[in-house]
Coordinates of C-alpha atoms and ligand atoms in Angstrom, one line a residue:
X1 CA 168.8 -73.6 -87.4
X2 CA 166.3 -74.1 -90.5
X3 CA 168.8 -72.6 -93.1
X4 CA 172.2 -74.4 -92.3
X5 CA 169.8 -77.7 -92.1
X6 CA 168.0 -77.4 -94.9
X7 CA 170.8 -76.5 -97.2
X8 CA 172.9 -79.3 -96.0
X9 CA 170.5 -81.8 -96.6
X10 CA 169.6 -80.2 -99.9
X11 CA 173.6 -80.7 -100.4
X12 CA 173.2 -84.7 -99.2
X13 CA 170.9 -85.7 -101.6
X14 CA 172.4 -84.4 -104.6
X15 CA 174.9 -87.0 -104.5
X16 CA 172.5 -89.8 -103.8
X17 CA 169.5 -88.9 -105.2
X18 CA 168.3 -92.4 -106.4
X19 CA 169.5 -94.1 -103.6
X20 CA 167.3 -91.9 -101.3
X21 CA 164.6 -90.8 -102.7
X22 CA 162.3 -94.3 -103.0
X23 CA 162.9 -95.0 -99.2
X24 CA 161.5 -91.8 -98.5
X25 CA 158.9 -93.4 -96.0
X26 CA 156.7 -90.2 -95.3
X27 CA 155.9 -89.6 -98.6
X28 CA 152.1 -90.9 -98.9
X29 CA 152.2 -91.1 -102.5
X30 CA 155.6 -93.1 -103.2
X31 CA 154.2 -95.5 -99.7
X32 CA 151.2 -96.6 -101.5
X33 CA 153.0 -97.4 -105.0
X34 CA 156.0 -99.5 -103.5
X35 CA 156.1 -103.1 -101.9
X36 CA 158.4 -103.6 -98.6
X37 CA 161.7 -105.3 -100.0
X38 CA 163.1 -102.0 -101.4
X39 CA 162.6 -100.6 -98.7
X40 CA 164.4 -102.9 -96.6
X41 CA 167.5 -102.3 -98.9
X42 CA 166.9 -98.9 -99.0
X43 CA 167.4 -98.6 -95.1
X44 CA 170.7 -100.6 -95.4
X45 CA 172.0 -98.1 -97.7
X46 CA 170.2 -94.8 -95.7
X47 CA 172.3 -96.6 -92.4
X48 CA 175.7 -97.4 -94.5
X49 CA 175.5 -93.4 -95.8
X50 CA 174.4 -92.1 -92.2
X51 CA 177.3 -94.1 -90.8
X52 CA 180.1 -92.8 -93.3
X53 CA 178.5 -89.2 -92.7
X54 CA 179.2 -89.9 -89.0
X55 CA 182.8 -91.0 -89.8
X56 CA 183.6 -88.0 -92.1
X57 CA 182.0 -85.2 -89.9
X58 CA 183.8 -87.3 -86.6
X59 CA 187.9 -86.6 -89.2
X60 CA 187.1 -84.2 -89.8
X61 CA 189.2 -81.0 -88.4
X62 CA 187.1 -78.1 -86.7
X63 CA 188.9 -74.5 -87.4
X64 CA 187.2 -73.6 -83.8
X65 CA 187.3 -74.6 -80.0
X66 CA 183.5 -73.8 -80.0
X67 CA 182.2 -73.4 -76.1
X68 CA 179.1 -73.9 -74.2
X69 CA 177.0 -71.2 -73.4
X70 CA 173.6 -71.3 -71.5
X71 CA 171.7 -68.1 -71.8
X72 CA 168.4 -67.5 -69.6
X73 CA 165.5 -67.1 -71.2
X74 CA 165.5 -63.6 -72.9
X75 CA 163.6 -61.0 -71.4
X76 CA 160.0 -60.5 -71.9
X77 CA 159.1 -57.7 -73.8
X78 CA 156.8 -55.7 -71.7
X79 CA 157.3 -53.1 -69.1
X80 CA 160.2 -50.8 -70.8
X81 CA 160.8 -53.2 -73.3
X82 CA 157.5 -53.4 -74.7
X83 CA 157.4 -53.4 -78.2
X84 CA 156.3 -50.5 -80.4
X85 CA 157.0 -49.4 -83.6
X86 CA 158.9 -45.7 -83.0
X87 CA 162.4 -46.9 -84.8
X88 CA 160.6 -48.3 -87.6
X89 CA 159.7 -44.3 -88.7
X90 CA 163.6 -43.5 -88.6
X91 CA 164.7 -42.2 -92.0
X92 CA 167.2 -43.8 -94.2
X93 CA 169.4 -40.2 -94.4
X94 CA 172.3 -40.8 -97.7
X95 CA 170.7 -43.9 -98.5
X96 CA 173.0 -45.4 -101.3
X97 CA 175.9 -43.1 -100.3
X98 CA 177.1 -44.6 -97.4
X99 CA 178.0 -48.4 -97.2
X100 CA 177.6 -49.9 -93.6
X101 CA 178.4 -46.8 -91.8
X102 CA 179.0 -48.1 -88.6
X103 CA 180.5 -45.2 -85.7
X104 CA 179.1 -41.8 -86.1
X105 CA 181.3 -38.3 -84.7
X106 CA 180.4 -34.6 -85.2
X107 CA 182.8 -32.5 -85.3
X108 CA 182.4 -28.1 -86.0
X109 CA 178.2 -29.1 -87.2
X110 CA 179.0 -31.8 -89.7
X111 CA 178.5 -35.8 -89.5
X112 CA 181.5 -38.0 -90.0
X113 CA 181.1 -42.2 -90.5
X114 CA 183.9 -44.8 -91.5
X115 CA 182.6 -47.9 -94.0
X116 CA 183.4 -50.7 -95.5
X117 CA 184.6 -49.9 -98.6
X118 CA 188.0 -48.0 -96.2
X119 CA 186.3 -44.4 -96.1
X120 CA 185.9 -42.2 -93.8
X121 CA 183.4 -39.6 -94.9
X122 CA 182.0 -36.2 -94.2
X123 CA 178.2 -35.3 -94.3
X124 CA 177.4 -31.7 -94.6
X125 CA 173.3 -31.9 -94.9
X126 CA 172.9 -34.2 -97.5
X127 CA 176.1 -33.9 -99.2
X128 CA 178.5 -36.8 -98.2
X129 CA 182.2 -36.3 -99.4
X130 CA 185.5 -37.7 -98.8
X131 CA 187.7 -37.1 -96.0
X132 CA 190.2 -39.8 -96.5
X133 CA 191.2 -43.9 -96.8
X134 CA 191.9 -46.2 -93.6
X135 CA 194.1 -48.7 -96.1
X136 CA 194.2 -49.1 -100.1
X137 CA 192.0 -50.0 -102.6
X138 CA 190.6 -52.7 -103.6
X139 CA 187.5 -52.9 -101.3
X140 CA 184.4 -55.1 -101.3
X141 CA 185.3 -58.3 -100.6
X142 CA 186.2 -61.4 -98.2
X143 CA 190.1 -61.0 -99.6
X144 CA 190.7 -57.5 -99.8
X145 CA 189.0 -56.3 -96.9
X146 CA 192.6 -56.3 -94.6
X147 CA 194.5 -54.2 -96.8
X148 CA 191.1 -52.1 -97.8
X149 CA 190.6 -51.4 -93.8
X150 CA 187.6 -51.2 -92.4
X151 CA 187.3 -48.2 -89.7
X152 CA 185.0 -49.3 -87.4
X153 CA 185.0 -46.9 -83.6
X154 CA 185.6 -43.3 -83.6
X155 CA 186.2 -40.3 -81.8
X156 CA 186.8 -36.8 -82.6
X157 CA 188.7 -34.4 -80.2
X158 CA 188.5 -30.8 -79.7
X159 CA 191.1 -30.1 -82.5
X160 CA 189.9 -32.1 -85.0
X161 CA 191.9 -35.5 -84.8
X162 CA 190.1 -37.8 -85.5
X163 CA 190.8 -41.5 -83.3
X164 CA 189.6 -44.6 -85.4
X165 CA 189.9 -48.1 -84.6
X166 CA 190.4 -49.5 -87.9
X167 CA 189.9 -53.2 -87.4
X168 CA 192.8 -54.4 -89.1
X169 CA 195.2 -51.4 -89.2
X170 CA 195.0 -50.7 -85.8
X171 CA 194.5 -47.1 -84.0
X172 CA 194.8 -44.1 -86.2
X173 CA 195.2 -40.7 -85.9
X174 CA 193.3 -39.0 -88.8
X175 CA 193.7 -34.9 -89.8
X176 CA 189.9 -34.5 -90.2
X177 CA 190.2 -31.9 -92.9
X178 CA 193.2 -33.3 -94.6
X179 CA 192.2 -37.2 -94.3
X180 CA 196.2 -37.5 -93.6
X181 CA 196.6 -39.9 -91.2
X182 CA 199.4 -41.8 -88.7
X183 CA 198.7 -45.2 -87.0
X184 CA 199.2 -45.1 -82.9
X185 CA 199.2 -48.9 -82.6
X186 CA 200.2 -50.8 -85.3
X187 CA 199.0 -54.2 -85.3
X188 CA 202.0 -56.0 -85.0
X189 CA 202.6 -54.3 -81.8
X190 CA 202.5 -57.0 -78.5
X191 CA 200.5 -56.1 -75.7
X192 CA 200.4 -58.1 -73.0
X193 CA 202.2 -60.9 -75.2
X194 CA 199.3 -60.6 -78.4
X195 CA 199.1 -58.5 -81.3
X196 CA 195.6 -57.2 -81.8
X197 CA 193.4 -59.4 -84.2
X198 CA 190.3 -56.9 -84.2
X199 CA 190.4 -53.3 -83.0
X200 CA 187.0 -52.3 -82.6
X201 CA 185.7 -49.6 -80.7
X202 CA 187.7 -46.8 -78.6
X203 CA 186.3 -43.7 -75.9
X204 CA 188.7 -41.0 -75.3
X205 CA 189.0 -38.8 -72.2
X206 CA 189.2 -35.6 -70.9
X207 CA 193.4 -36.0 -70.6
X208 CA 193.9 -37.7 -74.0
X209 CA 193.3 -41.3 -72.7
X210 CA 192.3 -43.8 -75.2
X211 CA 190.8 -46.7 -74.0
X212 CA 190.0 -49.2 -77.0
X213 CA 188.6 -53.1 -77.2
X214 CA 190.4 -55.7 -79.4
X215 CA 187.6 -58.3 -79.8
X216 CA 189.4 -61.4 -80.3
X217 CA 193.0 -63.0 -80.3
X218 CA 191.7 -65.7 -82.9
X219 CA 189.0 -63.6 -85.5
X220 CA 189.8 -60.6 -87.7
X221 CA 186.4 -58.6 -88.4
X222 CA 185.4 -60.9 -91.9
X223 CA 185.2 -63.7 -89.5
X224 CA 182.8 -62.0 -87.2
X225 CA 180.4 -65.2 -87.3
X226 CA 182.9 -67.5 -86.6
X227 CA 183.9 -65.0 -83.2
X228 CA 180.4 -64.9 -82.0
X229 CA 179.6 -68.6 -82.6
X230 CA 183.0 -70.2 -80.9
X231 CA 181.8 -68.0 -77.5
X232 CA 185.4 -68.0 -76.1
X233 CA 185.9 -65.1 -74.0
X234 CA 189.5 -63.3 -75.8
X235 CA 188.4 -60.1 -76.4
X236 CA 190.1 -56.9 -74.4
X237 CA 190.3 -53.4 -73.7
X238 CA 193.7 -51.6 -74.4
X239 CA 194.5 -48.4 -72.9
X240 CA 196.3 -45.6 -74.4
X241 CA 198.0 -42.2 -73.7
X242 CA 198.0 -39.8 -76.2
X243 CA 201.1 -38.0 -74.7
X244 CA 203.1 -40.9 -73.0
X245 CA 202.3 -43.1 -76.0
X246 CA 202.5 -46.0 -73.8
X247 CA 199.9 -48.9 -74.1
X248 CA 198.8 -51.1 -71.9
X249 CA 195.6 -54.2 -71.6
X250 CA 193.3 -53.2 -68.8
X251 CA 190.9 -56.2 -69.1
X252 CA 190.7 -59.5 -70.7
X253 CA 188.4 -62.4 -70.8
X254 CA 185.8 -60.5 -72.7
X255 CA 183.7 -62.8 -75.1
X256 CA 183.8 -60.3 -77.9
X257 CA 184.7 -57.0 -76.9
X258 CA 182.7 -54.4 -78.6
X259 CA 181.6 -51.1 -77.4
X260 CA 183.0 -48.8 -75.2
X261 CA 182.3 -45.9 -73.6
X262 CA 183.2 -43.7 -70.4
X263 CA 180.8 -42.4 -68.0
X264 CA 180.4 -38.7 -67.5
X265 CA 182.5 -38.5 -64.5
X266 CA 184.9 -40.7 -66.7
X267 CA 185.2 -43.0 -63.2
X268 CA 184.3 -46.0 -64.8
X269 CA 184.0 -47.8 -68.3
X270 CA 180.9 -49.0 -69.4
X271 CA 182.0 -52.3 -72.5
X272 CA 179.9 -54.3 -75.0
X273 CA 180.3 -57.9 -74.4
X274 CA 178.7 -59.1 -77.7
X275 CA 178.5 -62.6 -77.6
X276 CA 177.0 -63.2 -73.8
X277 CA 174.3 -60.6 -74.4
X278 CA 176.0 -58.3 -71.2
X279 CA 177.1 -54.7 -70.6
X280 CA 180.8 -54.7 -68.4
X281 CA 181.4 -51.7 -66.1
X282 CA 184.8 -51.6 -65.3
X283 CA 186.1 -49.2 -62.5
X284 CA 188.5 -46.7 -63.3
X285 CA 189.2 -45.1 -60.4
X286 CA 187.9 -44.2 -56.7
X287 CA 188.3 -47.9 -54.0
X288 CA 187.1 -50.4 -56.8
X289 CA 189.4 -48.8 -59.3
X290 CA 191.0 -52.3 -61.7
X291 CA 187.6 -54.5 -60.8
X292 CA 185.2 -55.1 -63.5
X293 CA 181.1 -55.9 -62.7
X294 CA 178.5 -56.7 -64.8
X295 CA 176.1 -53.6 -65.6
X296 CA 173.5 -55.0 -67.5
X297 CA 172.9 -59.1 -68.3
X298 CA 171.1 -60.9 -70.5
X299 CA 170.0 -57.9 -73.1
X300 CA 167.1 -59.0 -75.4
X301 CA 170.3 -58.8 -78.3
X302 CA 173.8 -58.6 -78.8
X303 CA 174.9 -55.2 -78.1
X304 CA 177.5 -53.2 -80.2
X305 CA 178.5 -49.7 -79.8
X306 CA 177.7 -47.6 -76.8
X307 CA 177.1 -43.7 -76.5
X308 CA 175.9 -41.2 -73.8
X309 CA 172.3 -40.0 -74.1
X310 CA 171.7 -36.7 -73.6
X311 CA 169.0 -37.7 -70.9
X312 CA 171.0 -39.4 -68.5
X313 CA 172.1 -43.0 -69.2
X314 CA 173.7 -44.7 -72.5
X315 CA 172.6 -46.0 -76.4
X316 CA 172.6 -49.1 -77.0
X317 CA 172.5 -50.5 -80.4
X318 CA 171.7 -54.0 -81.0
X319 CA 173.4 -55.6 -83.6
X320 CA 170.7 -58.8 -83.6
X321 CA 168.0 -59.8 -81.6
X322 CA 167.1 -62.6 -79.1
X323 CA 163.9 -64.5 -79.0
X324 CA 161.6 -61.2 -80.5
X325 CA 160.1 -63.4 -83.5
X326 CA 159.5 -67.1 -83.0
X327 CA 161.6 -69.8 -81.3
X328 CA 165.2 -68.3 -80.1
X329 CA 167.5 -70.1 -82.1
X330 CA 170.7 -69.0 -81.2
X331 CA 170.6 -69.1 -77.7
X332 CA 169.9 -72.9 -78.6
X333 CA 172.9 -73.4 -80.5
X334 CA 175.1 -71.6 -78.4
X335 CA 174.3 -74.1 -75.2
X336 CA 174.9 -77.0 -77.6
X337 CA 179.1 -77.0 -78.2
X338 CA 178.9 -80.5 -80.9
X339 CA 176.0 -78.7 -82.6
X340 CA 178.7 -75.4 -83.4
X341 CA 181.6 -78.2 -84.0
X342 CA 179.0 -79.4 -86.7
X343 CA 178.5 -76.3 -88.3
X344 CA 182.0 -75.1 -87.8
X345 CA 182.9 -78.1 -89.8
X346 CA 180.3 -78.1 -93.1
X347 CA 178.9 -74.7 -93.6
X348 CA 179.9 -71.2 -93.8
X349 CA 179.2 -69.2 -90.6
X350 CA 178.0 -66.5 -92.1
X351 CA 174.4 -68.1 -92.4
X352 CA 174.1 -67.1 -88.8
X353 CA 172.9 -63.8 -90.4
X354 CA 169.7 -65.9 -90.6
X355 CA 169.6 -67.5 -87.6
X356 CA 169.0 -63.8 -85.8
X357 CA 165.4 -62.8 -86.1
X358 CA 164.9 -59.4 -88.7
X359 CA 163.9 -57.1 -86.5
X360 CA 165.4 -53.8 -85.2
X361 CA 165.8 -53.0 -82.0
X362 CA 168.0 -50.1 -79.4
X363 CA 168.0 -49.2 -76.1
X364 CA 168.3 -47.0 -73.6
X365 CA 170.0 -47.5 -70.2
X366 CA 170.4 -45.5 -67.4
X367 CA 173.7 -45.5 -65.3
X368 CA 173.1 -48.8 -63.3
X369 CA 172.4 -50.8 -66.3
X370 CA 168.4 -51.1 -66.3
X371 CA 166.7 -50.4 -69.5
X372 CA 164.7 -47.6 -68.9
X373 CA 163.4 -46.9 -73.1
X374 CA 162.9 -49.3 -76.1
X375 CA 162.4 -48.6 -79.4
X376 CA 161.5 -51.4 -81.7
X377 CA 161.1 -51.8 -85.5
X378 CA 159.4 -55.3 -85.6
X379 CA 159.2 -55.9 -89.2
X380 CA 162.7 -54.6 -90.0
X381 CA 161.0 -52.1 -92.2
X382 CA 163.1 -49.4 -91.5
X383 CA 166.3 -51.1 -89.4
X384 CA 167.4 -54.7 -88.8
X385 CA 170.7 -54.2 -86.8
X386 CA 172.3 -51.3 -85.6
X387 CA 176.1 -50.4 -84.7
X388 CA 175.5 -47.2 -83.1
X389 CA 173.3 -44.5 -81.7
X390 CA 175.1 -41.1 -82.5
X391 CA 173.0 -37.7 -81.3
X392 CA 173.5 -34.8 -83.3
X393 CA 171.1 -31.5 -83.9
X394 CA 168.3 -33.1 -82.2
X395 CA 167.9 -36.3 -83.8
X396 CA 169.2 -40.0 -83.1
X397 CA 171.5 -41.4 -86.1
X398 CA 171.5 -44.8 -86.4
X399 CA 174.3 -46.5 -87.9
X400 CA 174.6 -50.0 -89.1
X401 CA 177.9 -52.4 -89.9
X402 CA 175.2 -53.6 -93.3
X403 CA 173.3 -51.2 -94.1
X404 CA 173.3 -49.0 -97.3
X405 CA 172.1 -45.7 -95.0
X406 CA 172.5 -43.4 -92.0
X407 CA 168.9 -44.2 -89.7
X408 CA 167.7 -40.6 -88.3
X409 CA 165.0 -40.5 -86.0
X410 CA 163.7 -36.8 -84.7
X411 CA 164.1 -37.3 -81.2
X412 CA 160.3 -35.7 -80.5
X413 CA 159.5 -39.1 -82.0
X414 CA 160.7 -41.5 -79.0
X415 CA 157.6 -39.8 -76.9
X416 CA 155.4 -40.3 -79.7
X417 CA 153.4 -43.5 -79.7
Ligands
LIG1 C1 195.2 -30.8 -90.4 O1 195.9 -30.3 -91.5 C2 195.8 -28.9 -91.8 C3 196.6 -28.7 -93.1 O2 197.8 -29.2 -93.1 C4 196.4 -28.2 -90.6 O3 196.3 -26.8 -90.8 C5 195.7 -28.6 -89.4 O4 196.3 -28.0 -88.2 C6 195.7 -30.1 -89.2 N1 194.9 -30.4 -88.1 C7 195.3 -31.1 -87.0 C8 194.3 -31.4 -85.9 O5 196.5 -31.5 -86.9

């Protein structure tokens, strides 16, 4: 973890700069220019500070239970998952009109995204406008983002309700035209003896069912860092019916429950576990109906939302990588639980953003979980992290919980190397 190390080093010496800085032993110039003796004090005091670093670090409390986690090795990238450069020609469509759009819906011919800033937009061509607010005003930061909203999932039935999973008002029912909206589960509704902490994504079936993941009992959505770095497995998947309005938890034990989707024959339930790297396929109905398997383990990233493809099989968006661009450094702090303890206790998780490599990345999967397509923007130049792969009028729209723009790739392009 270069960042987090450097910086808290950088933030060491400050306070003893003259203290440290003529023991420095590796530095040839200083070694030449100074006798022993200091050098012998200077280790007594380098020992005395290392040893009331210890001490404070050891009283200090830890705001997490962080777990171990050993992942095996990442995947190598050949065979489907060799690398190629297809997603780096996606398009940035309303660049600077969107901010991180991250669930896509059509509905009637025109594009619909939720994003940070509480809105939930339409996009007719190029024209975005708006369709209505998750919460209130302000927006934009750390503070305000609870009472802002933040609609993350959606759905969009036949009549034009639109089903969001705002991640700190709950489910909503939103009047696409009118942006008028009711909430369905409030969040300080028990189910199963906990109020949701972070709705996140939600499928809807045929019959009106609902069937939406709260990622964690301990992290709202700002503290998505701390939620993937403490690895405990809290997420879970609620399920609701439209016309009995009765809710109920279907599973639990999920280490950040993210996206979900239904199959075609809407037997089973196909569910983003972030944090492990693993796709959940969780049996709906026919003799396995309640048990819950693992589709697809150990993903080259951590996927995020899940759609259908037109061809058979699902999206899946990647919201970082694993291992594509130098030495894997996640995986390495997740298997180490006093390294997280560490960090959990001096700097802000949020650096984890640098910890992932930059480079873009989505899948394709067919029904029994085996990647079957790849497309890769290794540089970033186009896409570093997607949310979710929306089709729509023949091209793949990319959406991203950062980015300032909707990715659109022709879908002609994915056979074009
Ligand atoms: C949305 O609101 C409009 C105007 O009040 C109404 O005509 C329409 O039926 C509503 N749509 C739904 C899905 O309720």
């Amino acid at each position: 973890m270069e960042h987090p190390r450097q910086r808290k080093k950088g933030r060491k010496a400050e306070g003893s700069k003259e203290k440290r800085s003529p023991g420095k032993p590796l530095d040839r110039k200083h070694q030449t220019q100074q006798t022993r003796t200091p050098c012998v004090q200077c280790l007594v005091v380098f020992c005395a500070f290392l040893g009331l670093l210890t001490t404070v670090l050891m009283i200090l409390p830890c705001p997490a239970d962080p777990q171990e986690y050993s992942f095996s090795a990442p995947p190598k990238l050949e065979g489907p998952l060799a690398p190629n450069t297809i997603l780096s020609r996606a398009e940035h469509f309303v660049e600077g009109k969107v901010a991180g759009p991250e669930s896509l819906v059509t509905y009637k011919g025109d594009l619909y995204t939720g994003t940070a800033d509480g809105r939930v937009l339409r996009i007719r061509g190029e024209e975005v406008t708006l369709v209505g607010r998750t919460g209130t005003p302000p927006c934009g930061t750390y503070e305000t983002e609870p009472t802002c909203g933040r609609p993350l999932g959606m759905r969009v039935d036949s009549l034009g309700n639109l089903y969001i999973a705002d991640a700190y008002l709950g489910l909503l029912k939103m009047n696409i035209s009118t942006g008028e909206h009711k909430t369905l589960i409030p969040m300080d509704v028990e189910v199963a003896g906990h109020k949701m902490m972070f709705p996140n994504d939600l499928a809807m079936d045929q019959d009106g069912v609902i069937y939406l993941s709260d990622s964690s009992l301990t992290w709202q959505r700002r503290d998505v860092f701390s939620l993937v770095l403490e690895m405990k497995p809290e997420g879970r998947v609620l399920r609701y019916d439209t016309k009995t309005k009765q809710v109920r938890q279907i599973m639990d034990g999920i280490n950040f429950a993210n996206g979900v989707e239904l199959s075609p024959d809407q037997s089973y339930l196909v569910v983003a576990e972030t944090s492990t790297a693993r796709i959940l396929k969780h049996h709906l109905r026919g003799d396995h109906a309640g048990r819950t398997e693992v589709l697809a383990d150990n993903l080259p990233g951590l996927p995020d939302n899940i759609r259908r493809s037109s061809r058979g099989g699902y999206w899946v968006a990647l919201a970082a990588t694993r291992g594509t661009k130098g030495p894997n450094v996640m995986d390495a702090i997740q298997a180490r639980a006093w390294l997280k303890r560490l960090i959990f206790k001096t700097i802000p998780t949020t650096l984890l953003l640098h910890a992932a490599p930059k480079y873009g990345l989505i899948l394709e999967i067919d029904e029994t979980g085996t990647i079957v397509a790849s497309y890769h923007d290794p540089d970033a130049a186009s896409i570093a992290g997607g949310s979710e792969i929306h089709e729509h009028d023949g091209h793949l729209y990319i959406g991203s919980y950062f980015a300032r723009f909707i990715g659109k790739l022709a879908m002609e392009e994915l056979d074009r190397l």
